[in-house]
Coordinates of C-alpha atoms in Angstrom, one line a residue:
M1 CA -66.5 246.3 251.2
R2 CA -68.7 247.6 248.5
I3 CA -67.0 247.2 245.1
E4 CA -67.8 249.4 242.1
P5 CA -69.3 247.5 239.1
A6 CA -66.9 246.8 236.2
V7 CA -66.9 249.1 233.2
P8 CA -67.3 247.4 229.8
A9 CA -63.9 246.9 228.1
E10 CA -64.8 249.1 225.1
A11 CA -65.7 252.1 227.2
R12 CA -62.7 251.5 229.5
A13 CA -60.4 251.4 226.4
A14 CA -61.8 254.7 225.1
I15 CA -61.2 256.5 228.4
R16 CA -57.7 255.0 228.7
A17 CA -56.8 256.0 225.1
A18 CA -57.7 259.7 225.8
L19 CA -55.2 259.7 228.7
L20 CA -52.5 257.9 226.8
A21 CA -52.4 260.8 224.4
A22 CA -50.1 262.4 227.1
G23 CA -47.3 260.1 226.1
A24 CA -46.9 259.0 229.7
E25 CA -45.1 255.9 231.1
P26 CA -47.4 253.4 232.6
V27 CA -46.7 252.8 236.4
D28 CA -48.3 251.0 239.3
A29 CA -48.2 252.1 242.9
P30 CA -48.0 250.2 246.3
L31 CA -51.4 249.3 247.6
L32 CA -50.4 250.3 251.1
Q33 CA -49.6 253.9 251.8
P34 CA -48.3 255.7 255.0
L35 CA -51.3 256.7 257.1
G36 CA -49.6 259.6 258.9
L37 CA -48.5 261.3 255.6
L38 CA -52.0 261.2 254.2
L39 CA -53.6 262.6 257.4
D40 CA -51.0 265.4 257.3
L41 CA -52.1 266.2 253.7
A42 CA -55.9 265.8 254.2
G43 CA -56.5 266.5 257.9
E44 CA -57.7 264.3 260.6
A45 CA -61.3 264.3 259.3
M46 CA -60.1 262.1 256.4
R47 CA -59.3 259.2 258.8
A48 CA -62.9 258.1 258.8
R49 CA -62.7 257.6 255.0
L50 CA -59.5 255.6 255.0
F51 CA -59.1 251.8 255.4
V52 CA -56.4 251.6 258.1
V53 CA -54.1 248.6 258.3
H54 CA -52.3 247.8 261.6
A55 CA -49.2 245.8 261.6
E56 CA -47.7 244.8 264.9
G57 CA -44.5 246.8 265.5
G58 CA -44.9 248.7 262.3
A59 CA -46.1 252.1 261.1
E60 CA -49.8 252.6 260.5
M61 CA -50.7 252.2 256.8
C62 CA -53.9 252.5 254.8
L63 CA -55.2 251.2 251.5
R64 CA -54.4 253.8 248.9
P65 CA -57.2 256.4 248.6
D66 CA -55.9 257.6 245.3
F67 CA -52.7 257.5 243.2
T68 CA -51.3 261.0 243.2
V69 CA -49.2 260.9 246.4
A70 CA -48.1 257.3 245.7
V71 CA -46.9 258.2 242.2
A72 CA -45.3 261.4 243.4
R73 CA -43.3 259.4 245.9
Q74 CA -42.1 257.0 243.3
H75 CA -41.0 259.8 241.0
I76 CA -39.0 261.5 243.8
A77 CA -37.4 258.1 244.6
R78 CA -36.1 258.0 241.0
E79 CA -34.3 261.3 241.4
A80 CA -35.4 262.3 237.9
A81 CA -35.8 266.0 237.0
A82 CA -38.9 265.2 235.0
G83 CA -41.4 262.4 234.3
R84 CA -44.8 261.6 232.9
Y85 CA -46.8 258.7 234.3
C86 CA -50.1 257.2 233.7
Y87 CA -51.8 254.6 236.0
E88 CA -54.9 252.5 236.2
G89 CA -56.1 250.5 239.2
P90 CA -58.4 250.3 242.3
A91 CA -58.5 253.0 245.0
F92 CA -60.2 252.6 248.4
R93 CA -62.2 255.0 250.5
A94 CA -64.7 254.2 253.2
A95 CA -68.2 255.8 252.8
P96 CA -69.8 255.7 256.2
G97 CA -73.6 256.1 256.0
S98 CA -73.6 255.8 252.3
D99 CA -74.2 253.0 249.8
R100 CA -71.4 254.3 247.4
P101 CA -68.7 251.9 246.3
E102 CA -65.6 251.8 248.6
E103 CA -63.4 250.1 246.1
F104 CA -63.4 251.9 242.7
L105 CA -61.3 252.2 239.5
Q106 CA -59.2 255.2 238.8
M107 CA -57.2 256.2 235.8
G108 CA -54.9 259.2 235.7
V109 CA -51.9 261.1 234.5
E110 CA -49.3 262.9 236.6
V111 CA -46.7 265.2 235.0
F112 CA -43.5 266.3 236.9
A113 CA -41.1 268.9 235.6
P114 CA -38.9 271.8 236.7
A115 CA -41.0 274.8 237.6
E116 CA -41.8 277.2 234.8
P117 CA -42.4 281.0 235.0
S118 CA -45.8 280.4 233.4
P119 CA -47.3 276.9 233.8
A120 CA -50.5 277.8 231.9
R121 CA -49.6 275.5 229.0
A122 CA -49.1 272.4 231.2
D123 CA -52.2 273.2 233.2
A124 CA -54.2 273.4 230.0
E125 CA -52.8 270.1 228.7
I126 CA -53.9 268.2 231.8
A127 CA -57.3 269.8 231.9
R128 CA -57.8 268.9 228.3
L129 CA -56.8 265.3 229.0
A130 CA -59.3 265.1 231.8
W131 CA -62.1 266.6 229.7
Q132 CA -61.4 264.3 226.7
A133 CA -61.2 261.2 228.9
A134 CA -64.5 262.2 230.6
R135 CA -66.2 262.7 227.2
A136 CA -64.8 259.4 225.9
G137 CA -67.2 257.7 228.3
G138 CA -70.2 258.9 226.3
R139 CA -71.9 261.4 228.6
K140 CA -73.3 264.5 227.0
D141 CA -74.1 266.6 230.1
L142 CA -70.5 267.6 231.1
T143 CA -69.3 270.9 232.5
L144 CA -65.6 271.9 233.1
W145 CA -65.3 273.6 236.5
L146 CA -62.1 275.7 237.1
G147 CA -60.7 277.0 240.4
D148 CA -57.5 278.3 241.9
V149 CA -56.4 277.6 245.5
G150 CA -53.5 280.1 244.9
L151 CA -55.9 283.0 244.2
L152 CA -57.1 283.1 247.8
A153 CA -53.7 284.3 249.2
P154 CA -53.5 287.5 247.2
F155 CA -57.2 288.1 247.8
I156 CA -56.6 287.8 251.6
D157 CA -53.7 290.3 251.3
S158 CA -56.1 292.8 249.7
L159 CA -58.3 292.8 252.8
G160 CA -55.7 294.4 255.0
M161 CA -55.6 291.6 257.7
S162 CA -52.9 291.3 260.3
G163 CA -50.0 289.1 259.3
A164 CA -50.8 286.4 261.8
L165 CA -54.5 286.1 260.8
A166 CA -53.7 286.2 257.1
G167 CA -51.2 283.4 257.6
R168 CA -53.7 281.2 259.4
L169 CA -56.3 281.7 256.7
K170 CA -53.8 281.0 253.9
R171 CA -52.8 277.7 255.6
V172 CA -56.4 276.4 255.3
A173 CA -57.0 277.8 251.8
G174 CA -57.5 274.4 250.3
R175 CA -59.7 273.0 253.1
P176 CA -63.2 274.7 253.0
R177 CA -64.3 273.1 256.3
L178 CA -61.4 274.6 258.3
L179 CA -61.7 278.0 256.4
A180 CA -65.4 278.1 257.2
A181 CA -64.6 277.5 260.9
E182 CA -62.2 280.5 260.9
L183 CA -64.8 282.7 259.2
A184 CA -67.4 281.7 261.8
R185 CA -65.2 283.4 264.5
A186 CA -65.6 286.8 262.8
G187 CA -65.8 289.6 265.3
R188 CA -65.2 287.4 268.4
E189 CA -62.6 288.1 271.0
P190 CA -60.0 285.4 271.6
E191 CA -61.3 282.8 274.0
P192 CA -60.0 282.8 277.6
P193 CA -57.6 280.0 278.5
G194 CA -59.3 276.7 279.2
P195 CA -58.2 273.9 281.5
E196 CA -56.3 272.3 278.7
S197 CA -54.4 275.5 277.8
A198 CA -51.6 274.9 280.3
L199 CA -50.9 271.4 279.0
A200 CA -51.1 272.7 275.4
A201 CA -48.7 275.5 276.1
R202 CA -46.3 273.1 277.8
L203 CA -46.5 270.7 274.8
A204 CA -46.0 273.6 272.3
G205 CA -42.6 274.3 273.7
L206 CA -41.3 270.7 273.3
P207 CA -39.9 268.8 270.3
Q208 CA -42.4 266.3 268.9
A209 CA -40.9 263.2 270.5
Q210 CA -40.8 264.9 274.0
A211 CA -44.3 266.2 273.6
A212 CA -45.6 262.7 272.8
A213 CA -43.7 261.2 275.8
L214 CA -45.1 263.8 278.1
L215 CA -48.7 263.2 276.9
E216 CA -48.2 259.4 277.3
E217 CA -47.1 260.1 280.9
V218 CA -50.2 262.2 281.6
W219 CA -52.4 259.5 280.1
S220 CA -50.8 256.9 282.3
L221 CA -51.2 258.9 285.5
A222 CA -54.9 259.6 284.6
G223 CA -55.6 256.0 283.6
I224 CA -56.7 257.1 280.1
E225 CA -56.7 254.7 277.2
P226 CA -56.4 256.5 273.8
V227 CA -59.1 255.5 271.2
G228 CA -59.5 255.8 267.5
G229 CA -56.0 254.8 266.6
R230 CA -54.5 258.2 267.4
G231 CA -51.0 258.2 268.7
P232 CA -49.7 260.6 271.4
A233 CA -47.7 262.7 268.9
E234 CA -50.8 263.2 266.8
V235 CA -53.0 264.1 269.8
A236 CA -50.3 266.5 271.2
A237 CA -50.2 268.3 267.8
R238 CA -53.9 268.6 267.7
L239 CA -54.1 270.0 271.3
V240 CA -51.5 272.6 270.4
R241 CA -53.3 273.6 267.2
K242 CA -56.7 273.8 269.0
A243 CA -55.2 276.1 271.7
E244 CA -53.5 278.3 269.2
A245 CA -56.7 278.6 267.2
A246 CA -58.7 279.7 270.3
R247 CA -56.1 282.4 271.1
A248 CA -55.7 283.7 267.5
P249 CA -57.3 286.9 266.4
A250 CA -60.5 286.6 264.4
P251 CA -61.4 288.3 261.1
K252 CA -63.4 291.5 261.3
P253 CA -67.0 291.1 260.1
D254 CA -66.4 292.9 256.9
Q255 CA -63.4 290.8 256.1
A256 CA -65.3 287.6 256.8
A257 CA -68.1 288.8 254.6
A258 CA -65.8 289.5 251.7
L259 CA -64.1 286.1 252.1
S260 CA -67.5 284.3 252.3
A261 CA -68.6 286.1 249.1
F262 CA -65.3 285.1 247.5
M263 CA -65.8 281.4 248.4
A264 CA -69.3 281.5 247.0
I265 CA -68.4 282.8 243.5
S266 CA -69.5 280.5 240.8
D267 CA -70.0 281.9 237.3
M268 CA -68.7 282.1 233.8
P269 CA -64.9 282.7 234.0
D270 CA -64.9 286.4 232.9
E271 CA -67.8 287.3 235.2
A272 CA -66.3 285.4 238.1
L273 CA -62.9 287.1 237.8
A274 CA -64.7 290.5 237.7
K275 CA -66.4 289.6 241.0
V276 CA -63.1 288.8 242.6
R277 CA -61.8 292.2 241.7
A278 CA -64.9 293.9 242.9
L279 CA -64.7 292.1 246.3
A280 CA -61.1 293.0 246.9
G281 CA -60.6 295.6 249.6
R282 CA -57.9 297.4 247.7
K283 CA -55.8 296.9 244.6
T284 CA -52.6 295.0 245.2
G285 CA -49.9 294.0 242.8
P286 CA -50.1 290.3 243.6
L287 CA -53.8 290.1 243.1
E288 CA -53.7 292.0 239.8
A289 CA -50.9 289.7 238.7
A290 CA -52.9 286.6 239.6
L291 CA -56.0 287.9 237.8
E292 CA -53.9 288.6 234.7
T293 CA -52.4 285.1 234.9
W294 CA -55.9 283.8 234.8
R295 CA -56.7 285.8 231.6
A296 CA -53.7 284.1 229.9
R297 CA -54.7 280.7 231.3
L298 CA -58.3 281.1 230.0
D299 CA -56.8 281.7 226.5
S300 CA -55.0 278.4 226.8
L301 CA -58.1 276.7 228.1
A302 CA -60.5 278.2 225.6
E303 CA -60.3 275.3 223.1
I304 CA -61.0 272.5 225.6
A305 CA -64.7 272.9 226.1
P306 CA -67.5 275.1 224.7
A307 CA -67.8 278.4 226.5
D308 CA -71.2 277.6 227.9
H309 CA -69.9 274.4 229.4
V310 CA -67.1 276.2 231.5
R311 CA -67.6 277.6 235.0
F312 CA -65.1 279.3 237.4
A313 CA -65.3 278.9 241.2
P314 CA -62.1 280.2 242.7
A315 CA -62.5 278.3 245.9
L316 CA -62.9 274.9 244.1
G317 CA -60.9 272.4 246.2
H318 CA -60.6 268.6 246.6
A319 CA -60.5 266.1 249.5
F320 CA -56.7 266.3 249.7
D321 CA -55.3 269.8 250.4
Y322 CA -52.1 269.5 248.4
Y323 CA -53.3 271.5 245.5
D324 CA -51.8 275.0 245.5
G325 CA -52.7 276.4 242.0
L326 CA -55.2 275.5 239.3
T327 CA -57.9 273.1 240.3
F328 CA -60.5 271.6 238.0
E329 CA -63.4 269.1 237.9
V330 CA -65.4 267.6 235.1
R331 CA -69.0 267.2 236.4
S332 CA -72.1 265.6 235.0
A333 CA -75.4 267.3 235.5
V334 CA -76.9 263.9 236.4
L335 CA -74.3 263.0 239.0
G336 CA -74.0 266.5 240.6
E337 CA -71.1 268.4 242.2
D338 CA -70.3 265.8 244.9
R339 CA -69.6 263.0 242.3
P340 CA -67.2 264.5 239.8
I341 CA -66.1 262.4 236.9
A342 CA -62.6 263.8 236.8
V343 CA -60.6 266.0 239.1
G344 CA -57.1 267.5 239.0
G345 CA -54.8 270.5 239.3
R346 CA -51.4 271.8 240.2
Y347 CA -49.6 270.7 243.4
D348 CA -46.0 272.0 243.2
A349 CA -45.6 272.4 247.0
L350 CA -46.5 268.8 247.6
L351 CA -43.2 267.7 246.1
S352 CA -41.1 269.7 248.5
R353 CA -43.2 268.3 251.4
L354 CA -42.3 264.8 250.1
G355 CA -38.6 265.6 249.9
A356 CA -38.2 266.6 246.2
A357 CA -35.4 269.0 245.1
P358 CA -36.3 272.7 245.2
G359 CA -37.9 274.0 242.0
S360 CA -39.9 270.9 241.2
A361 CA -43.4 271.3 239.8
A362 CA -46.4 268.9 239.2
V363 CA -49.8 268.8 237.7
G364 CA -52.1 265.9 237.2
C365 CA -55.7 264.5 236.8
V366 CA -57.6 261.4 237.8
V367 CA -60.7 260.0 236.1
R368 CA -63.4 257.7 237.5
P369 CA -64.4 255.4 234.5
W370 CA -67.6 254.1 236.1
R371 CA -68.8 257.7 236.4
A372 CA -67.5 258.7 232.9
W373 CA -69.3 255.8 231.2
A374 CA -72.8 256.8 230.0
G375 CA -74.2 253.5 231.2
G376 CA -72.5 253.7 234.6
E377 CA -73.2 255.5 237.8
A378 CA -76.5 257.3 237.9

C-alpha cells in the first residue's frame, strides 16, 4: 500500500487549529466500516477503490475510505439531537493504475443539528472552516468552488418531463457518471426485452432474501461461480436495476441538451445562476425559490474568499452520493480539479438512511493536509 508522506508538525497544527475554531468535540471512528452500506451510498463502481476485508462467517467490511459516514453512525448511536465533532486520522482508498497514496491523512468537522428552515448560516460556517484550513497550509493559488446537488431536482421539473423519467434522473443527481448514461439515451426507444429480462422480472417481484435465494439456485443449476466478491442479493438488485433502466423512457433530445448544458455550467456565481434560469424550460416556483435561496447563501458566503476566487458549478458532486444540498471544494491551481484540498457539503438525507430521527440535518467538511501544505503534493 502506498502511504502518503508525513506533513510537518507545524503545518499540521496550523491546519488543525483552523478546524478547531468550530468548537467541536474530538472523536475517532472505527477503522473497519460495513462494505454494503458504502456501496449503497457510492455505487458499485466504488468497490474497486475500497480495501475489502473478508472475515469468515462475518459481514464484508472495508478500511474506512473517509470519516463522514463513520462519524454520522456514531452520532446517531448517541441518540443526541445535536453534535459537533472533529477528527484526524488515516483514510484508505485504492488507486488502480495510479501512483497516488492509498493511505492518506484526513482532518474534518461534522455538524449535526435539527433541520432549520434556512441552513445558509451553517453552510457558510463549514465552507469558511474548509477555506481557512486549506489556506493554513500556505498555498496561495486557491479557489472556492460551490455547487448544489439539490438544485438539479427543480431544474428537471422545469423541463416538463414525465414523472417516472424525472424521478430516475433525480435519483442519480449526485452521481455524474450515471446521469451521463441517462442523458446518452436521449431520443431512444426503450430497449426490447433481452434474455435476462424474464429472470430480472421474476426477481423484481420477490423480497430481497427470496430473490437472492432464487439467484443462488440458478447459479447452482448452471454451474456458475460468482466472482468479484458480489453476493447474490447484490447481483439480483443490479439485474433488476439494469432491466428497469432498459425499459424506462428516455429524455427528449432538447431535454437532454438542457440538462447537459446545466451540468457544464462553471462560472462566477451570479453569472452561473443566470445561466440556470436561462436554461430552464419554464418558470416554476420550486426553481425560483431555489435560486433565491442561493442569493441569500451567497451573501453568507461573500466574506469567505475574494470574489475572483469563487466559482459556481451547480453539478459539483463528490465520490459519495450522500450530499443533497450545498457542495463545495477548495482547489489548488497546481493540483487541479481531480485533487481537491478540501471538500464538503450538506447531507441531511444520509442521516435518515442511517436510521436517525426525522428532521435531522448535517453538514461537514474534510481537508487533506498533504495537499493543503505548500510543500506537499505537487
